[in-house]
Short mmCIF file of C-alpha atoms and ligand atoms in Angstrom, two decimals:
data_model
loop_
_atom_site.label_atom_id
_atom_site.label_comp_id
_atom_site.label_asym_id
_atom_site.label_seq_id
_atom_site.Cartn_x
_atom_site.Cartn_y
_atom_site.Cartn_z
CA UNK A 17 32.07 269.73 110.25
CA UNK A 18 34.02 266.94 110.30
CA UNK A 19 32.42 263.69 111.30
CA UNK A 20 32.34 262.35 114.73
CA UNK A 21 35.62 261.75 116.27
CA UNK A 22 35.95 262.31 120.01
CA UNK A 23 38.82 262.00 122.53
CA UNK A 24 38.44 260.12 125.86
CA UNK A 25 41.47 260.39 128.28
CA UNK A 26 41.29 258.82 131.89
CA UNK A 27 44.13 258.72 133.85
CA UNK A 28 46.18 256.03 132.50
CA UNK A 29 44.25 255.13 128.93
CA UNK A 30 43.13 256.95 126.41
CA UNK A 31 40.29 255.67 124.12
CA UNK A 32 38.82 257.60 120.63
CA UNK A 33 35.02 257.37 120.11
CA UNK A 34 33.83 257.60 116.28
CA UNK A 35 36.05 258.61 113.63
CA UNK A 36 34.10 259.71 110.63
CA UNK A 37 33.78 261.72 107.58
CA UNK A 38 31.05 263.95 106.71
CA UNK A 39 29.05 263.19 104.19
CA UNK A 40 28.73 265.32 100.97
CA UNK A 41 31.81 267.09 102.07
CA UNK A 42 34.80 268.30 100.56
CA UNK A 43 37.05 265.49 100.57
CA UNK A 44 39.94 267.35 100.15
CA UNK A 45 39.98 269.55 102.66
CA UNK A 46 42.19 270.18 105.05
CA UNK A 47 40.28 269.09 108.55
CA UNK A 48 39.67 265.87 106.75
CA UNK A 49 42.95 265.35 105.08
CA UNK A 50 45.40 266.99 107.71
CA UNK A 51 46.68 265.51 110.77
CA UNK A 52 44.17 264.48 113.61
CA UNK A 53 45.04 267.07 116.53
CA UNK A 54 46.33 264.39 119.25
CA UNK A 55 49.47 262.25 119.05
CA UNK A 56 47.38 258.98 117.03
CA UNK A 57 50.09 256.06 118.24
CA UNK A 58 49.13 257.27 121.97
CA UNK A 59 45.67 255.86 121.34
CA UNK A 60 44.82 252.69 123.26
CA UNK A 61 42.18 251.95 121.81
CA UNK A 62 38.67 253.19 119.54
CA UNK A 63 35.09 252.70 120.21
CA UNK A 64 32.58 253.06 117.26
CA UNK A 65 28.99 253.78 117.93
CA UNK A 66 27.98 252.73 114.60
CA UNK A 67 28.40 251.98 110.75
CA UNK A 68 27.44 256.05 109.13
CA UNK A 69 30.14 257.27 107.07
CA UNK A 70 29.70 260.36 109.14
CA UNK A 71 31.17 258.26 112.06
CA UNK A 72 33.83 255.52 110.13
CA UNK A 73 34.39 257.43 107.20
CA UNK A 74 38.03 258.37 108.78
CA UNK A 75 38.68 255.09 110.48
CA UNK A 76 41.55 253.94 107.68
CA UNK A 77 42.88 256.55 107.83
CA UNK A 78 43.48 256.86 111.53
CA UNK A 79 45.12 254.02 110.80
CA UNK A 80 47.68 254.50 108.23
CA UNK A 81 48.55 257.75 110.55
CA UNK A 82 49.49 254.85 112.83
CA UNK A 83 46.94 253.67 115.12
CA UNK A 84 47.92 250.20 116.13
CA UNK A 85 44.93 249.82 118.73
CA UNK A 86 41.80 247.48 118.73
CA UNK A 87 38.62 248.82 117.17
CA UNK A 88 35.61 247.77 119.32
CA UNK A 89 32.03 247.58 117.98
CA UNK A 90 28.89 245.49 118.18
CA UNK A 91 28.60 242.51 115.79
CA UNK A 92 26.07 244.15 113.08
CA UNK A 93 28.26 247.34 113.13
CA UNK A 94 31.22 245.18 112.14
CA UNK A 95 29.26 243.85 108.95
CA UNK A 96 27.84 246.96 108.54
CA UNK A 97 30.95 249.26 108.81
CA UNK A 98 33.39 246.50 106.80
CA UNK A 99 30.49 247.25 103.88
CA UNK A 100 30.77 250.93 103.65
CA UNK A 101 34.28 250.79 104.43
CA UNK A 102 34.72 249.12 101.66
CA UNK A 103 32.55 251.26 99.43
CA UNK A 104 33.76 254.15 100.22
CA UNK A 105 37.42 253.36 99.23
CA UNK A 106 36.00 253.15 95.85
CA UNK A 107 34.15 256.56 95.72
CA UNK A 108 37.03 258.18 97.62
CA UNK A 109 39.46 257.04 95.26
CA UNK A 110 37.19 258.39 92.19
CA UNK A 111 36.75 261.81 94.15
CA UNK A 112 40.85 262.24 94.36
CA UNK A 113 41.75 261.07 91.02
CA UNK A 114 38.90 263.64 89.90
CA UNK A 115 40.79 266.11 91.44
CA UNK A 116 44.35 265.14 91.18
CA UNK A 117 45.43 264.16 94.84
CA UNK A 118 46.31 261.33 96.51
CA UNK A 119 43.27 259.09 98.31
CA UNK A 120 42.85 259.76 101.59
CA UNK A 121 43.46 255.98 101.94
CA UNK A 122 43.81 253.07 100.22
CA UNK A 123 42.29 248.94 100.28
CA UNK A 124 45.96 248.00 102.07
CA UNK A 125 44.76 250.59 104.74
CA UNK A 126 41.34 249.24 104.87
CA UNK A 127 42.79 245.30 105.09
CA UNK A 128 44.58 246.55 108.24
CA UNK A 129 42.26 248.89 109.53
CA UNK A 130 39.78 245.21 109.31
CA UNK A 131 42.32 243.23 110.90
CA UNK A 132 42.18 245.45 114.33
CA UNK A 133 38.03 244.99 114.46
CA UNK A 134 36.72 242.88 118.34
CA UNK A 135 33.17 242.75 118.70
CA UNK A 136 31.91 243.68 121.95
CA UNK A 137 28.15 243.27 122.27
CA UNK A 138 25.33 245.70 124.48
CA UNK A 139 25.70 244.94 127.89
CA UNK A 140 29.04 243.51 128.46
CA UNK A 141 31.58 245.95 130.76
CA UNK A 142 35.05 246.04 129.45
CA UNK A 143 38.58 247.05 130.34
CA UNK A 144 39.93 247.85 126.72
CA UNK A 145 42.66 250.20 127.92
CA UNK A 146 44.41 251.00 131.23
CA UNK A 147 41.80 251.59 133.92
CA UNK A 148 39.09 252.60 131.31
CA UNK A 149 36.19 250.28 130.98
CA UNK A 150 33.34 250.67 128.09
CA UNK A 151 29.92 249.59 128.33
CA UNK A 152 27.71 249.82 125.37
CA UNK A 153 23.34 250.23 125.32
CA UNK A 154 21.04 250.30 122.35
CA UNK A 155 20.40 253.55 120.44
CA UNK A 156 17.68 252.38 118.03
CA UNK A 157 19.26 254.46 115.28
CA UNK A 158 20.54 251.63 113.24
CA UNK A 159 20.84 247.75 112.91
CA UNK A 160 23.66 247.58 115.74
CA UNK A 161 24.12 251.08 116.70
CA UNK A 162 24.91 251.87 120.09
CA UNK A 163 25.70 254.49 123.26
CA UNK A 164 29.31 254.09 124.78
CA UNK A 165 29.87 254.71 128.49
CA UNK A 166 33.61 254.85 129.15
CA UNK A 167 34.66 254.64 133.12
CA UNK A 168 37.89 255.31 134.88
CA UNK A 169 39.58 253.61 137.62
CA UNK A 170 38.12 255.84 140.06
CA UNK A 171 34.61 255.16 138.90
CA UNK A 172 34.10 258.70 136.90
CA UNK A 173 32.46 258.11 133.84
CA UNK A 174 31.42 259.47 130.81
CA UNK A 175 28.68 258.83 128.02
CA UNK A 176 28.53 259.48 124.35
CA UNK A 177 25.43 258.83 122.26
CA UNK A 178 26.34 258.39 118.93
CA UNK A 179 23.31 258.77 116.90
CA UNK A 180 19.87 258.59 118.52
CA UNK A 181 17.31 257.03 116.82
CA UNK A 182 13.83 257.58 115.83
CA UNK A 183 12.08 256.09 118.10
CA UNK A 184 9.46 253.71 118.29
CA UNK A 185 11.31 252.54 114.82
CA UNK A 186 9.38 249.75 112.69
CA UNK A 187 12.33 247.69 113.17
CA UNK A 188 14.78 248.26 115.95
CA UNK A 189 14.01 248.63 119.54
CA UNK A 190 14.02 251.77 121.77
CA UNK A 191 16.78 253.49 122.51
CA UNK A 192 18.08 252.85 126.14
CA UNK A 193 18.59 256.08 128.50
CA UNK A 194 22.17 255.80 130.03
CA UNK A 195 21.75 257.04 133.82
CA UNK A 196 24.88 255.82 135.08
CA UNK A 197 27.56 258.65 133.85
CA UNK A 198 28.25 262.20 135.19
CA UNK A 199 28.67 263.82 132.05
CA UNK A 200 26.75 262.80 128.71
CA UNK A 201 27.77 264.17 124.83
CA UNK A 202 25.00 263.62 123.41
CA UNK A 203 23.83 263.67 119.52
CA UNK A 204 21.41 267.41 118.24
CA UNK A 205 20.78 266.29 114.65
CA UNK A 206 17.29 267.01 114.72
CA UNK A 207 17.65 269.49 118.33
CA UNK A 208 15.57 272.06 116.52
CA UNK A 209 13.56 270.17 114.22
CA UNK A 210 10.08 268.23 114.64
CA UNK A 211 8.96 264.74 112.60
CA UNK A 212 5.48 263.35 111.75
CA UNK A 213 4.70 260.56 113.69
CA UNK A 214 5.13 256.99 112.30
CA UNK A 215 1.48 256.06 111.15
CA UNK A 216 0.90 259.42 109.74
CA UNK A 217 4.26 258.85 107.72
CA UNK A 218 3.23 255.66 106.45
CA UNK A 219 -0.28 256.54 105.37
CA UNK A 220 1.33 259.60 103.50
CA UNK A 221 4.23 257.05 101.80
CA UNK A 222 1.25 254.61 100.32
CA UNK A 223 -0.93 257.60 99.31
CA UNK A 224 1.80 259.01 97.57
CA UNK A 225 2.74 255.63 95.85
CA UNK A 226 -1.04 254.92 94.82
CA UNK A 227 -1.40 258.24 93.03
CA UNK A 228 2.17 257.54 91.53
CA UNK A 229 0.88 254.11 90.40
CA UNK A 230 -2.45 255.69 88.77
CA UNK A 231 0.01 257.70 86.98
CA UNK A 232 1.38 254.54 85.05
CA UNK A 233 5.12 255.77 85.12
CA UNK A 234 8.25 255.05 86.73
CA UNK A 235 8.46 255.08 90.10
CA UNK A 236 11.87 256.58 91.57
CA UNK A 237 13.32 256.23 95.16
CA UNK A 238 16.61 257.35 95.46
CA UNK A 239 17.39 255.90 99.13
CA UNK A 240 20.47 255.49 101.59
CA UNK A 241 21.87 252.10 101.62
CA UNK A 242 22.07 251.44 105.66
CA UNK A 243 18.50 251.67 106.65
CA UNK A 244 16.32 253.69 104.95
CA UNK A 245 16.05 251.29 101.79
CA UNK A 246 15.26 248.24 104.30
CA UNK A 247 12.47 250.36 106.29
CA UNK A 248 11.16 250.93 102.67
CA UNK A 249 11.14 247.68 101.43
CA UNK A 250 9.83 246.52 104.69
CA UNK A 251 6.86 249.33 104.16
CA UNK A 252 6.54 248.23 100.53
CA UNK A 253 6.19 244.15 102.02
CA UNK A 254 3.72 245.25 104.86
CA UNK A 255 1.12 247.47 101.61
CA UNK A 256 1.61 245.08 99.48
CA UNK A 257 0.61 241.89 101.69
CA UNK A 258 -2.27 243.71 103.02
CA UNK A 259 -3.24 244.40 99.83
CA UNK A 260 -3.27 248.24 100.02
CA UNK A 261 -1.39 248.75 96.46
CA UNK A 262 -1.54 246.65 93.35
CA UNK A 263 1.03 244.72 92.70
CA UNK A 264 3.67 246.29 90.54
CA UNK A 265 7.39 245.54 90.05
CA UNK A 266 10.00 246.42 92.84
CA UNK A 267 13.76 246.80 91.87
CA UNK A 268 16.35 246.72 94.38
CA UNK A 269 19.13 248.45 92.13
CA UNK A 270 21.79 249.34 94.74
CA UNK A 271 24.85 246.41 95.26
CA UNK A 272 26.09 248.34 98.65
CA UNK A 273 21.84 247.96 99.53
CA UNK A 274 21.27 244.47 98.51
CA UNK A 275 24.53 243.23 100.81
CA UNK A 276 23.35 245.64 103.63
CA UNK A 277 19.87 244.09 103.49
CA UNK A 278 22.12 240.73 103.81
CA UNK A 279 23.51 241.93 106.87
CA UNK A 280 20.07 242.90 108.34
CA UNK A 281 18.40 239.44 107.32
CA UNK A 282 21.63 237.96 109.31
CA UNK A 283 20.99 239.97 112.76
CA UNK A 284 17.13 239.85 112.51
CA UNK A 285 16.48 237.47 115.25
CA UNK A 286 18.63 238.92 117.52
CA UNK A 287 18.55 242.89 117.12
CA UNK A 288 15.26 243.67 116.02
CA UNK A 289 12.30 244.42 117.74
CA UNK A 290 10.41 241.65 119.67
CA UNK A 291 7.26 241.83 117.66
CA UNK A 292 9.08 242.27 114.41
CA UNK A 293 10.86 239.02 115.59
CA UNK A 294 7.67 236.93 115.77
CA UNK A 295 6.31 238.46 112.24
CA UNK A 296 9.95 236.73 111.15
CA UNK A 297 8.50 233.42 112.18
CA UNK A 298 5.79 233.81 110.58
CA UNK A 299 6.65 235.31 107.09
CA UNK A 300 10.17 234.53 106.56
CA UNK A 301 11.98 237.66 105.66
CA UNK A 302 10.41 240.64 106.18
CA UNK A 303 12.38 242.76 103.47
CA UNK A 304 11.27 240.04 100.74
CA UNK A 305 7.91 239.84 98.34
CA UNK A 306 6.82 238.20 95.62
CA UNK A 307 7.13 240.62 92.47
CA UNK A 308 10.79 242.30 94.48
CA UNK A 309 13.66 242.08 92.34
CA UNK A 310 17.38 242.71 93.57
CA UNK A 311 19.50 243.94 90.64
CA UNK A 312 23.08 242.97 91.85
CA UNK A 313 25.24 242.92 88.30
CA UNK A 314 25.00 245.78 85.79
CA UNK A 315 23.62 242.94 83.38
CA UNK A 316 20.23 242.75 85.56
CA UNK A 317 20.30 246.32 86.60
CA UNK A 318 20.20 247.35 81.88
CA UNK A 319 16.96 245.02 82.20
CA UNK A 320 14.90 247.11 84.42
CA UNK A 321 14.53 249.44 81.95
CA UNK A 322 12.59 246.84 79.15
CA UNK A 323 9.95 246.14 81.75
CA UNK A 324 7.34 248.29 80.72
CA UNK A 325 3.77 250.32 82.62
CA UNK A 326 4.76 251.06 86.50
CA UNK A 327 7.53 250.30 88.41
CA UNK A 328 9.69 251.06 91.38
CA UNK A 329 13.14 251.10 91.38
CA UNK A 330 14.94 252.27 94.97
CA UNK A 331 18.60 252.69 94.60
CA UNK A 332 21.39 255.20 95.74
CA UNK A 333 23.21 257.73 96.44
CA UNK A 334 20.12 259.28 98.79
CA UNK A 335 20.89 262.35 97.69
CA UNK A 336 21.08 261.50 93.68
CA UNK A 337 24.64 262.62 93.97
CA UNK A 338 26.08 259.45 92.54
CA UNK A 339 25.48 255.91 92.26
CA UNK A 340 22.98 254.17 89.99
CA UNK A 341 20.07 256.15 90.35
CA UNK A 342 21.58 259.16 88.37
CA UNK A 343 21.24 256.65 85.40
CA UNK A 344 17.64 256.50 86.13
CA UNK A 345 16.62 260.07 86.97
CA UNK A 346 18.17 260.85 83.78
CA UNK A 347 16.55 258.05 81.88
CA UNK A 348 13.30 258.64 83.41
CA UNK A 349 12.84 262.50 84.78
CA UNK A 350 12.14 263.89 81.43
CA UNK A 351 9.26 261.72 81.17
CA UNK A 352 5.90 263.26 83.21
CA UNK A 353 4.40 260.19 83.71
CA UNK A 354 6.83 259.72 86.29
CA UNK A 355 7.49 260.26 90.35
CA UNK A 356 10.13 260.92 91.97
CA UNK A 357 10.14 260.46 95.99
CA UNK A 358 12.34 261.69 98.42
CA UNK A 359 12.43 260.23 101.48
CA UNK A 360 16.52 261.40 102.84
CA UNK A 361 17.66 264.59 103.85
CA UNK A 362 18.94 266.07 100.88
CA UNK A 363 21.59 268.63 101.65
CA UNK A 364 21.92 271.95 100.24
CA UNK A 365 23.46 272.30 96.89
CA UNK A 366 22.70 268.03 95.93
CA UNK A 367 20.83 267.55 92.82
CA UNK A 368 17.87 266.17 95.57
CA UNK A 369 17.48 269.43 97.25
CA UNK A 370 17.64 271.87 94.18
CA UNK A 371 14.41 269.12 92.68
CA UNK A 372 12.92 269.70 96.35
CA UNK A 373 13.13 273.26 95.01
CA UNK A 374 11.32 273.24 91.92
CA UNK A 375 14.21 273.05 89.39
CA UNK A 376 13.38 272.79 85.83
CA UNK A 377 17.03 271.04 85.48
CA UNK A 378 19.75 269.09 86.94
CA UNK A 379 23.16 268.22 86.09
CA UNK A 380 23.43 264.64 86.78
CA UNK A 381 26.40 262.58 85.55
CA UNK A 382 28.18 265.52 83.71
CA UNK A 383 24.61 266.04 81.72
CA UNK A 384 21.64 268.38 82.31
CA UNK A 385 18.46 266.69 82.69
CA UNK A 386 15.01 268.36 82.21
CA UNK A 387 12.34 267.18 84.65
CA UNK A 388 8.90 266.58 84.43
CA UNK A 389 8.44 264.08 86.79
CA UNK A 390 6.21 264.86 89.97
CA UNK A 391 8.60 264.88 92.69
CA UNK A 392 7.16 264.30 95.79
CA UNK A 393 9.25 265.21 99.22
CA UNK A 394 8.13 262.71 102.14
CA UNK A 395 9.16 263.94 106.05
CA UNK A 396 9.82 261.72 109.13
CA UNK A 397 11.59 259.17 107.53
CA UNK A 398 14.71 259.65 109.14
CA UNK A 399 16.88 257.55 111.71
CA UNK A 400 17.79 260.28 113.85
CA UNK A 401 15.05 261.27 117.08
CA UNK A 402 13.96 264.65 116.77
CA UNK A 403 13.74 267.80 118.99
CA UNK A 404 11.24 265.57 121.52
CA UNK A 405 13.07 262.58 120.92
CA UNK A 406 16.33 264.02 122.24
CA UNK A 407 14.62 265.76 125.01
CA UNK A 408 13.18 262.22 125.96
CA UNK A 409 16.37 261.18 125.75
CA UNK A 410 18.16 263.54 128.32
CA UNK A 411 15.02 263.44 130.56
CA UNK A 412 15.10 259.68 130.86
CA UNK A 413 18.76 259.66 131.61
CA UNK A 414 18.63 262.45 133.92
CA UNK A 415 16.01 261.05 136.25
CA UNK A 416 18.86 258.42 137.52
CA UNK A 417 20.07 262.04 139.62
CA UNK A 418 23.37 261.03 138.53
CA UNK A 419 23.71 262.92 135.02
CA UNK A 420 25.15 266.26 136.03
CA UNK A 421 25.90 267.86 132.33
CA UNK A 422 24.95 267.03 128.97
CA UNK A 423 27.02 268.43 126.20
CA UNK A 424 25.29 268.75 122.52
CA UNK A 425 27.24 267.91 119.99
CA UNK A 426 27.15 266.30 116.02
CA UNK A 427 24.67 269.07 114.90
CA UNK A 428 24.23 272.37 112.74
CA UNK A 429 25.65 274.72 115.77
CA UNK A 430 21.90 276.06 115.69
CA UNK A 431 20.52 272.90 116.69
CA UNK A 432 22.58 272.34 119.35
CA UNK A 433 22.33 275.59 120.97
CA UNK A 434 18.54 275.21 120.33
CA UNK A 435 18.52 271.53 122.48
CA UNK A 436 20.93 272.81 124.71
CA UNK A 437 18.63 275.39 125.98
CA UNK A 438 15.67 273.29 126.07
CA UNK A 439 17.79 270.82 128.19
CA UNK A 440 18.09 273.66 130.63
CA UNK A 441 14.83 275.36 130.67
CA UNK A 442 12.55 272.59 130.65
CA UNK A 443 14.83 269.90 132.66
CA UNK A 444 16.80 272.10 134.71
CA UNK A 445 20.27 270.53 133.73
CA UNK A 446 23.89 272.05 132.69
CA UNK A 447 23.84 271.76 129.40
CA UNK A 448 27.10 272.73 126.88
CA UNK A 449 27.59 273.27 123.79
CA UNK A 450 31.47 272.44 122.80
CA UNK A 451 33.65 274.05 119.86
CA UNK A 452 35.16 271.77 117.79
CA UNK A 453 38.45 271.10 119.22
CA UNK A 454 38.13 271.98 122.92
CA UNK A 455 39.14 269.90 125.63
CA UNK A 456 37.05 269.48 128.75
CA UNK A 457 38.04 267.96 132.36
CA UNK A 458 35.08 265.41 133.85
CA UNK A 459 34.88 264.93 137.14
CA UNK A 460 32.09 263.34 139.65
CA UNK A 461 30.71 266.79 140.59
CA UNK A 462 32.26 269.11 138.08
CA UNK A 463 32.84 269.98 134.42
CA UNK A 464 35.68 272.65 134.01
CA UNK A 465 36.81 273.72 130.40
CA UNK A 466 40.37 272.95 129.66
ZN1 ZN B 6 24.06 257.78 112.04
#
């Protein structure tokens, strides 16, 4: 794996979709520190689907190899991406020295990489290199994300999804189907893998956080920055006006979170969800409550820890492997009166999955940590659709007739294959599942490996 990063050549342009990093990996390996395989300066020009790491991570880089192109995205991508951009220079940079080698890019790389940003919003066709034309639709994944249809001159096209998003999110709206491409890549995250449905995951996230509260402990969320911790705090707003918990401090305790919920109180109006829209009106921000507090400086953040009886604190890395919530699990896990809750995927091998797992110890910022906190792991909450989702997805875009193939792609190779043949069984289409590094020829009524 090495973060999504595709190739689209018509028959004058060429355009690159997505070039990320994936996340948790080995930063210095070869696939992510080598050479991209195709000539980078031939590039017209790039298209990202949204702000993940998994999908930008690479993005300086590409251009210190010497991409000179525009980078097109929608207008909450841009703040978005320009964020963890920016943050990730940082933990890069820690990562290398750690081990000795040179970052994989530095802030001068980043500066340029910013200056080469256009926004292009939903709707709008574009020519944005010779005879190829991009059109971008709505995935509901995250606050701007979105699908990229890419035609050529002679009307072929072709459709990636990016990520696809949970949907019906709290937030963003539905993702729109694309029917008007002959081929689609499309996104198998979750292709083999089911998720509670939304009011069954909220009534299980304030059950959880009442028994935490009877407790009388501390109350740990270790959450991703870019839209988990906002469809948390807009969860924790929504119990707490209704009265369902009692009211307790809140602490924000993530700076890449707090500026991310900045972007997302920026866009509100015109990305979210109509209803959520109205709410807006009504309630000013939706991500805001009385007794929240957002920790930005290390000053504020030392405080947390003299407020005494129960409190939350969310803060990052989601998967405890970093960040300031190691401070906190280590301060606090020892204790039993506390809870931790998982709400992320936590990959194999991060201090989040081995707790998942029962362990009597971590190793969190070069120390082991006993733990005798409850830790409590909650399902559903992710941005990505699941096995139905996607199959929604390809069924809704292949009742336009015009859909011919759908490759699955950006999953574990057993989720793909496991979409791929659901695509075909239940909705009768080609579907493909590409090697990393292959090259395939669309045409109107053909795919033909290259
Ligand atoms: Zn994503």
């Amino acid at each position: 794996m090495t973060g999504s990063n595709f190739l689209i050549e018509g028959k004058h342009g060429k355009i690159l979709v997505d070039c990320g990093i994936e996340q948790g990996a080995d930063f210095v390996e070869e696939h992510i520190y080598g050479a991209f395989h195709y000539d980078v300066k031939s590039v017209d020009a790039l298209v990202l689907t949204h702000a993940h790491l998994d999908h930008v991570g690479r993005l300086p880089k590409l251009v210190r190899d010497g991409f000179n192109g525009k980078i097109y995205m929608t207008p909450p991508t841009k703040d978005l991406a320009e964020l963890i951009i920016l943050d990730s220079v940082g933990i890069l940079g820690e990562e290398a020295r750690r081990r000795g080698v040179a970052p994989l890019y530095e802030v001068q790389d980043v500066e340029k990489t910013f200056t080469q940003i256009e926004t292009l919003d939903y709707h709008v066709e574009k020519e944005i290199a010779p005879g190829l034309s991009v059109y971008l639709r709505n995935t509901g994944h995250i606050l701007g994300s979105a699908s990229v249809r890419i035609k050529d001159e002679d009307g072929t096209a072709v459709a990636l999804t990016g990520d696809i998003g949970n949907s019906p999110s709290p937030l963003l709206p539905d993702w729109e189907s694309v029917t008007d491409a002959d081929a689609i890549v499309m996104e198998s995250v979750y292709g083999d893998r089911l998720h509670p449905p939304h009011t069954e995951r909220v009534a299980t996230l304030r059950d959880t956080l009442k028994r935490a509260i009877a407790r009388g402990g501390t109350i740990l969320i270790p959450a991703f920055s870019l839209e988990r911790t906002q469809l948390m705090l807009y969860e924790l707003s929504n119990f707490f006006s209704a009265k369902e918990l009692p009211e307790i401090p809140v602490f924000l305790d993530s700076p890449l979170a707090i500026h991310v919920t900045k972007v997302y109180e920026k866009w509100d109006s015109t990305y979210f969800k109509k209803d959520v829209g109205d709410e807006i009106k009504k309630e000013g921000s939706i991500f805001e409550f009385p007794f929240l507090k957002q920790t930005l400086s290390r000053n504020d953040s030392e405080d947390i820890e003299g407020v005494k009886g129960p409190k939350i604190i969310i803060a990052g890395a989601g998967m405890s492997h970093g960040g300031r919530i190691g401070k906190w699990e280590a301060r606090y896990l020892p204790d039993p009166s506390t809870t931790l809750i998982i709400v992320g995927y936590q990959a194999p091998g991060s201090p989040g999955r081995r707790m998942i797992e029962g362990a009597s110890s971590v190793r969190l910022n070069g120390a082991e940590v006993k733990i005798k906190a409850k830790v409590e792991n909650l399902h559903g909450w992710s941005a990505h659709a699941d096995r139905d989702g996607l199959l929604a997805f390809a069924e809704a875009s292949l009742a336009g007739k015009r859909v011919k193939t759908i490759f699955t792609a950006i999953g574990e190779p057993s989720a793909e294959r496991f979409l791929a043949q659901r695509i075909h069984d239940y909705l009768g289409a080609t579907a493909i599942v590409p090697d990393l590094g292959q090259s395939w020829e669309i045409k109107k009524d053909s795919v033909n490996k290259m």
